[in-house]
Amino acid sequence: MIFQVGVRLIALLMSVHLLLRAVYHPCIAQSSDAEIPPFSKGSCCGACFQGPAGAAGQPGIPGVPGQNGQPGSIGQRGEPGLGLPGPKGDTGDRGQKGQQGEPGVEGLIGQPGKLGPTGPNGEKGEKGGKGEPGESTYVTPIPPSVIAFSARLSNHFTGNFGDIIIFDNLQTNIGDAYNSQTGVFTCSVAGVYFFSVTVTGLPSGPRPSASLDMNSESIFYVHDNHAGYFHQSSNSAVLLLTSGDTIRVVNRSGRGQSIHKSAFSSFSGFLIQSM
């Protein structure tokens, strides 16, 4: 700042000096034909007419900077730069709805939809005519998968030696293999069977004695010799039967009342496994 003020002051002083010299030492123009007298040192004409150029002097002190110039005109648009893309701008306003386009090509047929609810019942139709007679076909009966029976005496048993003890009060008879009228079980399905016999002796009379017979063979015996008591005896067996085999309980005691009735005496059997 101080330097700039000093430069301006020096330039002002030099300008004043030249102005004063021109005022107080005016130069008179000389014609080209007039004789030019020798100039004395410090005369006016000596100041007006210069001799040959001397050597270049030292650079002067820089002048005061000028004021800024007027803005220039806008230049032409430059080539696009190669910088990185800028950040994504905000989403613009939604445009107006466009016109409806042309219909597209018809697509493939879709999958069938879900089954709808059952509709209401229709009106009852008219009765149809009688059909033609069908052909006669023999159907092989399917044997029952379960065979089981259980029976007991309705009355005290009274009989002779060798009589069949008929357990006439049926509790179970699946498959109808036991005949409560004859007291005989007839095998209808070949397989493995289980049989059980229980008898209860009366206090008086012959002692109960019976056997389980398969066809004409005795398989086991049930016997009681405790006189004067209600004594219960039982026995059982697992037998392999073929279709048509018979099972019965046979009396092996003397004549008279020897076996108690009701739930005290029973005859049971069932199929374990068909074969």
mmCIF file of C-alpha atoms in Angstrom:
data_model
loop_
_atom_site.group_PDB
_atom_site.id
_atom_site.type_symbol
_atom_site.label_atom_id
_atom_site.label_comp_id
_atom_site.label_asym_id
_atom_site.label_seq_id
_atom_site.Cartn_x
_atom_site.Cartn_y
_atom_site.Cartn_z
ATOM 1 C CA MET A 1 0.000 0.000 0.000
ATOM 2 C CA ILE A 2 2.811 2.475 0.962
ATOM 3 C CA PHE A 3 4.713 1.543 -2.183
ATOM 4 C CA GLN A 4 1.789 2.295 -4.448
ATOM 5 C CA VAL A 5 1.282 5.713 -2.800
ATOM 6 C CA GLY A 6 4.967 6.557 -3.307
ATOM 7 C CA VAL A 7 4.833 5.616 -6.988
ATOM 8 C CA ARG A 8 1.800 7.773 -7.586
ATOM 9 C CA LEU A 9 3.435 10.733 -5.798
ATOM 10 C CA ILE A 10 6.598 10.519 -7.930
ATOM 11 C CA ALA A 11 4.550 10.379 -11.157
ATOM 12 C CA LEU A 12 2.596 13.445 -10.066
ATOM 13 C CA LEU A 13 5.734 15.460 -9.322
ATOM 14 C CA MET A 14 7.238 14.667 -12.761
ATOM 15 C CA SER A 15 4.060 15.775 -14.488
ATOM 16 C CA VAL A 16 4.078 19.109 -12.609
ATOM 17 C CA HIS A 17 7.739 19.636 -13.494
ATOM 18 C CA LEU A 18 7.197 19.201 -17.220
ATOM 19 C CA LEU A 19 4.158 21.494 -17.145
ATOM 20 C CA LEU A 20 6.057 24.311 -15.445
ATOM 21 C CA ARG A 21 8.941 24.028 -17.862
ATOM 22 C CA ALA A 22 6.710 24.307 -20.849
ATOM 23 C CA VAL A 23 5.046 27.425 -19.424
ATOM 24 C CA TYR A 24 8.124 29.363 -18.473
ATOM 25 C CA HIS A 25 10.334 28.315 -21.444
ATOM 26 C CA PRO A 26 8.124 28.465 -24.556
ATOM 27 C CA CYS A 27 9.584 27.296 -27.853
ATOM 28 C CA ILE A 28 9.329 29.485 -31.068
ATOM 29 C CA ALA A 29 8.894 27.610 -34.288
ATOM 30 C CA GLN A 30 11.701 28.189 -36.813
ATOM 31 C CA SER A 31 11.341 28.128 -40.507
ATOM 32 C CA SER A 32 13.273 25.588 -42.451
ATOM 33 C CA ASP A 33 15.107 28.322 -44.525
ATOM 34 C CA ALA A 34 16.214 30.402 -41.556
ATOM 35 C CA GLU A 35 19.652 30.022 -40.208
ATOM 36 C CA ILE A 36 19.737 28.207 -37.100
ATOM 37 C CA PRO A 37 22.077 29.812 -34.607
ATOM 38 C CA PRO A 38 24.109 27.684 -32.353
ATOM 39 C CA PHE A 39 22.195 26.756 -29.360
ATOM 40 C CA SER A 40 23.373 27.581 -25.995
ATOM 41 C CA LYS A 41 23.078 25.171 -23.117
ATOM 42 C CA GLY A 42 19.678 25.316 -21.524
ATOM 43 C CA SER A 43 17.934 27.195 -24.441
ATOM 44 C CA CYS A 44 14.420 26.450 -25.558
ATOM 45 C CA CYS A 45 15.351 25.180 -28.996
ATOM 46 C CA GLY A 46 17.706 22.784 -27.452
ATOM 47 C CA ALA A 47 14.733 21.258 -25.676
ATOM 48 C CA CYS A 48 12.629 21.047 -28.874
ATOM 49 C CA PHE A 49 15.117 19.510 -31.261
ATOM 50 C CA GLN A 50 16.504 16.221 -30.118
ATOM 51 C CA GLY A 51 19.677 14.523 -31.238
ATOM 52 C CA PRO A 52 20.261 10.829 -31.879
ATOM 53 C CA ALA A 53 18.645 8.337 -29.550
ATOM 54 C CA GLY A 54 20.742 7.480 -26.589
ATOM 55 C CA ALA A 55 21.068 4.148 -24.894
ATOM 56 C CA ALA A 56 17.989 2.665 -23.332
ATOM 57 C CA GLY A 57 17.402 3.922 -19.871
ATOM 58 C CA GLN A 58 16.412 1.926 -16.823
ATOM 59 C CA PRO A 59 12.775 0.744 -16.719
ATOM 60 C CA GLY A 60 10.512 3.217 -15.053
ATOM 61 C CA ILE A 61 8.436 2.585 -11.993
ATOM 62 C CA PRO A 62 5.209 0.664 -12.868
ATOM 63 C CA GLY A 63 2.210 2.855 -13.245
ATOM 64 C CA VAL A 64 -1.000 2.718 -11.282
ATOM 65 C CA PRO A 65 -3.121 -0.344 -12.273
ATOM 66 C CA GLY A 66 -6.070 0.566 -14.494
ATOM 67 C CA GLN A 67 -9.700 -0.198 -13.801
ATOM 68 C CA ASN A 68 -11.237 -3.542 -14.762
ATOM 69 C CA GLY A 69 -12.442 -3.756 -18.353
ATOM 70 C CA GLN A 70 -15.994 -4.546 -19.505
ATOM 71 C CA PRO A 71 -17.068 -8.260 -19.469
ATOM 72 C CA GLY A 72 -16.433 -10.001 -22.766
ATOM 73 C CA SER A 73 -19.116 -11.669 -24.894
ATOM 74 C CA ILE A 74 -20.190 -15.264 -24.169
ATOM 75 C CA GLY A 75 -17.951 -17.762 -25.943
ATOM 76 C CA GLN A 76 -19.042 -20.793 -27.966
ATOM 77 C CA ARG A 77 -20.089 -23.963 -26.187
ATOM 78 C CA GLY A 78 -17.166 -26.305 -25.517
ATOM 79 C CA GLU A 79 -16.897 -29.997 -26.218
ATOM 80 C CA PRO A 80 -18.464 -32.387 -23.657
ATOM 81 C CA GLY A 81 -16.130 -33.250 -20.804
ATOM 82 C CA LEU A 82 -15.019 -36.706 -19.750
ATOM 83 C CA GLY A 83 -15.838 -36.429 -16.045
ATOM 84 C CA LEU A 84 -17.594 -39.031 -13.884
ATOM 85 C CA PRO A 85 -21.433 -39.113 -13.905
ATOM 86 C CA GLY A 86 -23.040 -36.964 -11.280
ATOM 87 C CA PRO A 87 -25.385 -38.198 -8.544
ATOM 88 C CA LYS A 88 -28.890 -39.373 -9.445
ATOM 89 C CA GLY A 89 -31.356 -36.519 -9.504
ATOM 90 C CA ASP A 90 -34.744 -36.398 -7.825
ATOM 91 C CA THR A 91 -37.712 -38.171 -9.396
ATOM 92 C CA GLY A 92 -39.581 -35.897 -11.725
ATOM 93 C CA ASP A 93 -43.306 -35.205 -11.700
ATOM 94 C CA ARG A 94 -45.588 -37.941 -12.994
ATOM 95 C CA GLY A 95 -46.439 -37.481 -16.637
ATOM 96 C CA GLN A 96 -49.908 -37.504 -18.140
ATOM 97 C CA LYS A 97 -51.665 -40.794 -18.854
ATOM 98 C CA GLY A 98 -50.915 -42.062 -22.348
ATOM 99 C CA GLN A 99 -53.411 -43.276 -24.877
ATOM 100 C CA GLN A 100 -54.643 -46.861 -24.802
ATOM 101 C CA GLY A 101 -52.478 -49.200 -26.862
ATOM 102 C CA GLU A 102 -53.545 -51.744 -29.454
ATOM 103 C CA PRO A 103 -54.866 -55.123 -28.132
ATOM 104 C CA GLY A 104 -52.090 -57.708 -27.652
ATOM 105 C CA VAL A 105 -51.873 -61.188 -29.133
ATOM 106 C CA GLU A 106 -54.274 -63.682 -27.533
ATOM 107 C CA GLY A 107 -52.478 -65.679 -24.780
ATOM 108 C CA LEU A 108 -52.477 -69.401 -24.072
ATOM 109 C CA ILE A 109 -55.416 -71.107 -22.329
ATOM 110 C CA GLY A 110 -54.863 -71.105 -18.546
ATOM 111 C CA GLN A 111 -55.111 -74.009 -16.112
ATOM 112 C CA PRO A 112 -58.610 -75.219 -15.106
ATOM 113 C CA GLY A 113 -59.974 -73.414 -12.067
ATOM 114 C CA LYS A 114 -60.958 -74.996 -8.760
ATOM 115 C CA LEU A 115 -64.096 -77.129 -8.600
ATOM 116 C CA GLY A 116 -67.065 -74.964 -7.777
ATOM 117 C CA PRO A 117 -69.640 -75.691 -5.077
ATOM 118 C CA THR A 118 -72.208 -78.435 -5.646
ATOM 119 C CA GLY A 119 -75.295 -77.134 -7.334
ATOM 120 C CA PRO A 120 -78.853 -77.805 -6.168
ATOM 121 C CA ASN A 121 -80.446 -81.192 -6.888
ATOM 122 C CA GLY A 122 -82.313 -81.426 -10.131
ATOM 123 C CA GLU A 123 -85.849 -82.603 -10.533
ATOM 124 C CA LYS A 124 -86.510 -86.323 -10.212
ATOM 125 C CA GLY A 125 -86.470 -88.046 -13.569
ATOM 126 C CA GLU A 126 -88.976 -90.542 -14.876
ATOM 127 C CA LYS A 127 -88.693 -94.189 -13.961
ATOM 128 C CA GLY A 128 -86.675 -96.143 -16.496
ATOM 129 C CA GLY A 129 -87.797 -99.285 -18.265
ATOM 130 C CA LYS A 130 -86.994 -102.799 -17.132
ATOM 131 C CA GLY A 131 -83.499 -103.910 -18.103
ATOM 132 C CA GLU A 132 -82.477 -107.040 -19.932
ATOM 133 C CA PRO A 133 -81.856 -110.167 -17.823
ATOM 134 C CA GLY A 134 -78.221 -110.510 -16.813
ATOM 135 C CA GLU A 135 -76.009 -113.535 -17.278
ATOM 136 C CA SER A 136 -75.811 -116.032 -14.438
ATOM 137 C CA THR A 137 -72.449 -115.942 -12.657
ATOM 138 C CA TYR A 138 -71.263 -118.120 -9.799
ATOM 139 C CA VAL A 139 -69.703 -116.100 -7.000
ATOM 140 C CA THR A 140 -67.378 -117.860 -4.631
ATOM 141 C CA PRO A 141 -68.407 -116.940 -1.070
ATOM 142 C CA ILE A 142 -65.735 -115.243 0.977
ATOM 143 C CA PRO A 143 -65.190 -116.990 4.321
ATOM 144 C CA PRO A 144 -65.536 -114.811 7.418
ATOM 145 C CA SER A 145 -62.288 -113.370 8.772
ATOM 146 C CA VAL A 146 -63.484 -113.791 12.403
ATOM 147 C CA ILE A 147 -64.954 -116.970 13.873
ATOM 148 C CA ALA A 148 -65.719 -117.068 17.601
ATOM 149 C CA PHE A 149 -68.373 -118.483 19.906
ATOM 150 C CA SER A 150 -69.163 -118.819 23.607
ATOM 151 C CA ALA A 151 -72.127 -120.672 25.184
ATOM 152 C CA ARG A 152 -73.300 -121.853 28.618
ATOM 153 C CA LEU A 153 -75.995 -124.131 30.115
ATOM 154 C CA SER A 154 -79.541 -122.911 30.626
ATOM 155 C CA ASN A 155 -80.266 -125.850 33.006
ATOM 156 C CA HIS A 156 -78.318 -128.367 35.071
ATOM 157 C CA PHE A 157 -77.068 -131.126 32.783
ATOM 158 C CA THR A 158 -78.588 -134.593 33.268
ATOM 159 C CA GLY A 159 -77.542 -137.353 30.872
ATOM 160 C CA ASN A 160 -75.966 -140.728 30.207
ATOM 161 C CA PHE A 161 -72.389 -141.646 29.484
ATOM 162 C CA GLY A 162 -71.474 -140.615 25.896
ATOM 163 C CA ASP A 163 -74.206 -137.989 25.515
ATOM 164 C CA ILE A 164 -73.218 -134.614 23.971
ATOM 165 C CA ILE A 165 -73.408 -131.814 26.534
ATOM 166 C CA ILE A 166 -75.385 -129.105 24.714
ATOM 167 C CA PHE A 167 -74.446 -125.587 25.810
ATOM 168 C CA ASP A 168 -77.616 -123.930 24.523
ATOM 169 C CA ASN A 169 -77.366 -120.401 25.927
ATOM 170 C CA LEU A 170 -75.313 -118.495 23.283
ATOM 171 C CA GLN A 171 -73.305 -115.471 24.325
ATOM 172 C CA THR A 172 -71.319 -115.042 21.097
ATOM 173 C CA ASN A 173 -71.501 -116.824 17.738
ATOM 174 C CA ILE A 174 -69.595 -114.871 15.077
ATOM 175 C CA GLY A 175 -69.514 -116.846 11.854
ATOM 176 C CA ASP A 176 -72.381 -119.170 12.993
ATOM 177 C CA ALA A 177 -70.029 -122.159 13.240
ATOM 178 C CA TYR A 178 -71.520 -123.383 16.564
ATOM 179 C CA ASN A 179 -74.964 -125.010 16.610
ATOM 180 C CA SER A 180 -76.725 -124.376 19.938
ATOM 181 C CA GLN A 181 -79.353 -127.041 19.097
ATOM 182 C CA THR A 182 -76.862 -129.901 18.673
ATOM 183 C CA GLY A 183 -73.898 -128.588 20.719
ATOM 184 C CA VAL A 184 -71.515 -129.227 17.785
ATOM 185 C CA PHE A 185 -68.973 -126.753 16.328
ATOM 186 C CA THR A 186 -68.330 -127.319 12.589
ATOM 187 C CA CYS A 187 -65.203 -125.804 11.032
ATOM 188 C CA SER A 188 -65.924 -123.633 7.961
ATOM 189 C CA VAL A 189 -62.481 -121.997 7.636
ATOM 190 C CA ALA A 190 -59.343 -124.103 7.918
ATOM 191 C CA GLY A 191 -56.866 -122.777 10.447
ATOM 192 C CA VAL A 192 -55.614 -122.767 14.016
ATOM 193 C CA TYR A 193 -58.317 -122.645 16.733
ATOM 194 C CA PHE A 194 -58.451 -122.281 20.492
ATOM 195 C CA PHE A 195 -61.089 -124.180 22.571
ATOM 196 C CA SER A 196 -61.893 -124.056 26.290
ATOM 197 C CA VAL A 197 -64.307 -126.091 28.490
ATOM 198 C CA THR A 198 -65.333 -125.237 32.088
ATOM 199 C CA VAL A 199 -67.705 -127.334 34.230
ATOM 200 C CA THR A 200 -68.875 -126.930 37.843
ATOM 201 C CA GLY A 201 -69.954 -130.001 39.822
ATOM 202 C CA LEU A 202 -73.030 -130.101 42.073
ATOM 203 C CA PRO A 203 -72.553 -131.113 45.751
ATOM 204 C CA SER A 204 -74.638 -134.290 45.222
ATOM 205 C CA GLY A 205 -74.997 -136.708 42.342
ATOM 206 C CA PRO A 206 -72.391 -138.094 39.963
ATOM 207 C CA ARG A 207 -69.116 -136.191 39.779
ATOM 208 C CA PRO A 208 -68.796 -134.242 36.507
ATOM 209 C CA SER A 209 -66.508 -135.711 33.892
ATOM 210 C CA ALA A 210 -66.365 -134.625 30.211
ATOM 211 C CA SER A 211 -64.090 -134.722 27.195
ATOM 212 C CA LEU A 212 -63.473 -132.393 24.233
ATOM 213 C CA ASP A 213 -63.773 -134.526 21.098
ATOM 214 C CA MET A 214 -62.513 -133.599 17.640
ATOM 215 C CA ASN A 215 -64.477 -135.695 15.175
ATOM 216 C CA SER A 216 -64.291 -139.112 16.958
ATOM 217 C CA GLU A 217 -61.089 -138.462 18.952
ATOM 218 C CA SER A 218 -60.961 -137.226 22.565
ATOM 219 C CA ILE A 219 -58.529 -134.307 22.843
ATOM 220 C CA PHE A 220 -58.655 -133.567 26.601
ATOM 221 C CA TYR A 221 -60.757 -134.325 29.739
ATOM 222 C CA VAL A 222 -62.336 -132.211 32.468
ATOM 223 C CA HIS A 223 -62.959 -134.170 35.714
ATOM 224 C CA ASP A 224 -64.002 -133.412 39.320
ATOM 225 C CA ASN A 225 -63.993 -135.898 42.285
ATOM 226 C CA HIS A 226 -64.617 -133.458 45.168
ATOM 227 C CA ALA A 227 -67.956 -134.728 46.474
ATOM 228 C CA GLY A 228 -70.042 -132.383 48.593
ATOM 229 C CA TYR A 229 -68.617 -129.192 47.068
ATOM 230 C CA PHE A 230 -69.339 -126.792 44.228
ATOM 231 C CA HIS A 231 -66.052 -127.466 42.495
ATOM 232 C CA GLN A 232 -65.141 -125.908 39.124
ATOM 233 C CA SER A 233 -62.747 -127.540 36.630
ATOM 234 C CA SER A 234 -61.529 -126.382 33.213
ATOM 235 C CA ASN A 235 -59.202 -127.305 30.381
ATOM 236 C CA SER A 236 -58.221 -125.877 26.963
ATOM 237 C CA ALA A 237 -56.373 -126.715 23.740
ATOM 238 C CA VAL A 238 -55.096 -125.211 20.481
ATOM 239 C CA LEU A 239 -56.099 -127.321 17.459
ATOM 240 C CA LEU A 240 -55.414 -127.286 13.741
ATOM 241 C CA LEU A 241 -58.701 -127.837 11.907
ATOM 242 C CA THR A 242 -59.628 -128.349 8.299
ATOM 243 C CA SER A 243 -62.968 -127.414 6.783
ATOM 244 C CA GLY A 244 -65.663 -129.871 7.929
ATOM 245 C CA ASP A 245 -63.991 -130.951 11.194
ATOM 246 C CA THR A 246 -66.339 -131.066 14.214
ATOM 247 C CA ILE A 247 -65.782 -130.248 17.898
ATOM 248 C CA ARG A 248 -68.109 -131.254 20.795
ATOM 249 C CA VAL A 249 -68.143 -131.790 24.569
ATOM 250 C CA VAL A 250 -69.105 -135.381 25.574
ATOM 251 C CA ASN A 251 -70.340 -136.551 28.993
ATOM 252 C CA ARG A 252 -68.086 -139.162 30.602
ATOM 253 C CA SER A 253 -69.922 -139.628 33.967
ATOM 254 C CA GLY A 254 -72.907 -141.770 35.137
ATOM 255 C CA ARG A 255 -76.545 -140.865 34.754
ATOM 256 C CA GLY A 256 -77.909 -138.013 36.824
ATOM 257 C CA GLN A 257 -77.481 -134.274 37.404
ATOM 258 C CA SER A 258 -73.732 -133.730 37.310
ATOM 259 C CA ILE A 259 -73.004 -130.199 35.866
ATOM 260 C CA HIS A 260 -74.162 -126.830 37.236
ATOM 261 C CA LYS A 261 -76.066 -124.486 34.937
ATOM 262 C CA SER A 262 -75.728 -120.753 34.102
ATOM 263 C CA ALA A 263 -72.348 -118.999 34.077
ATOM 264 C CA PHE A 264 -70.720 -121.722 36.182
ATOM 265 C CA SER A 265 -70.161 -123.953 33.106
ATOM 266 C CA SER A 266 -69.226 -122.866 29.540
ATOM 267 C CA PHE A 267 -67.887 -123.971 26.150
ATOM 268 C CA SER A 268 -65.897 -121.440 24.028
ATOM 269 C CA GLY A 269 -63.696 -121.346 20.949
ATOM 270 C CA PHE A 270 -62.295 -118.963 18.280
ATOM 271 C CA LEU A 271 -60.139 -118.868 15.141
ATOM 272 C CA ILE A 272 -56.553 -117.750 15.781
ATOM 273 C CA GLN A 273 -55.261 -117.764 12.203
ATOM 274 C CA SER A 274 -56.754 -119.042 8.959
ATOM 275 C CA MET A 275 -54.570 -121.251 6.762
#
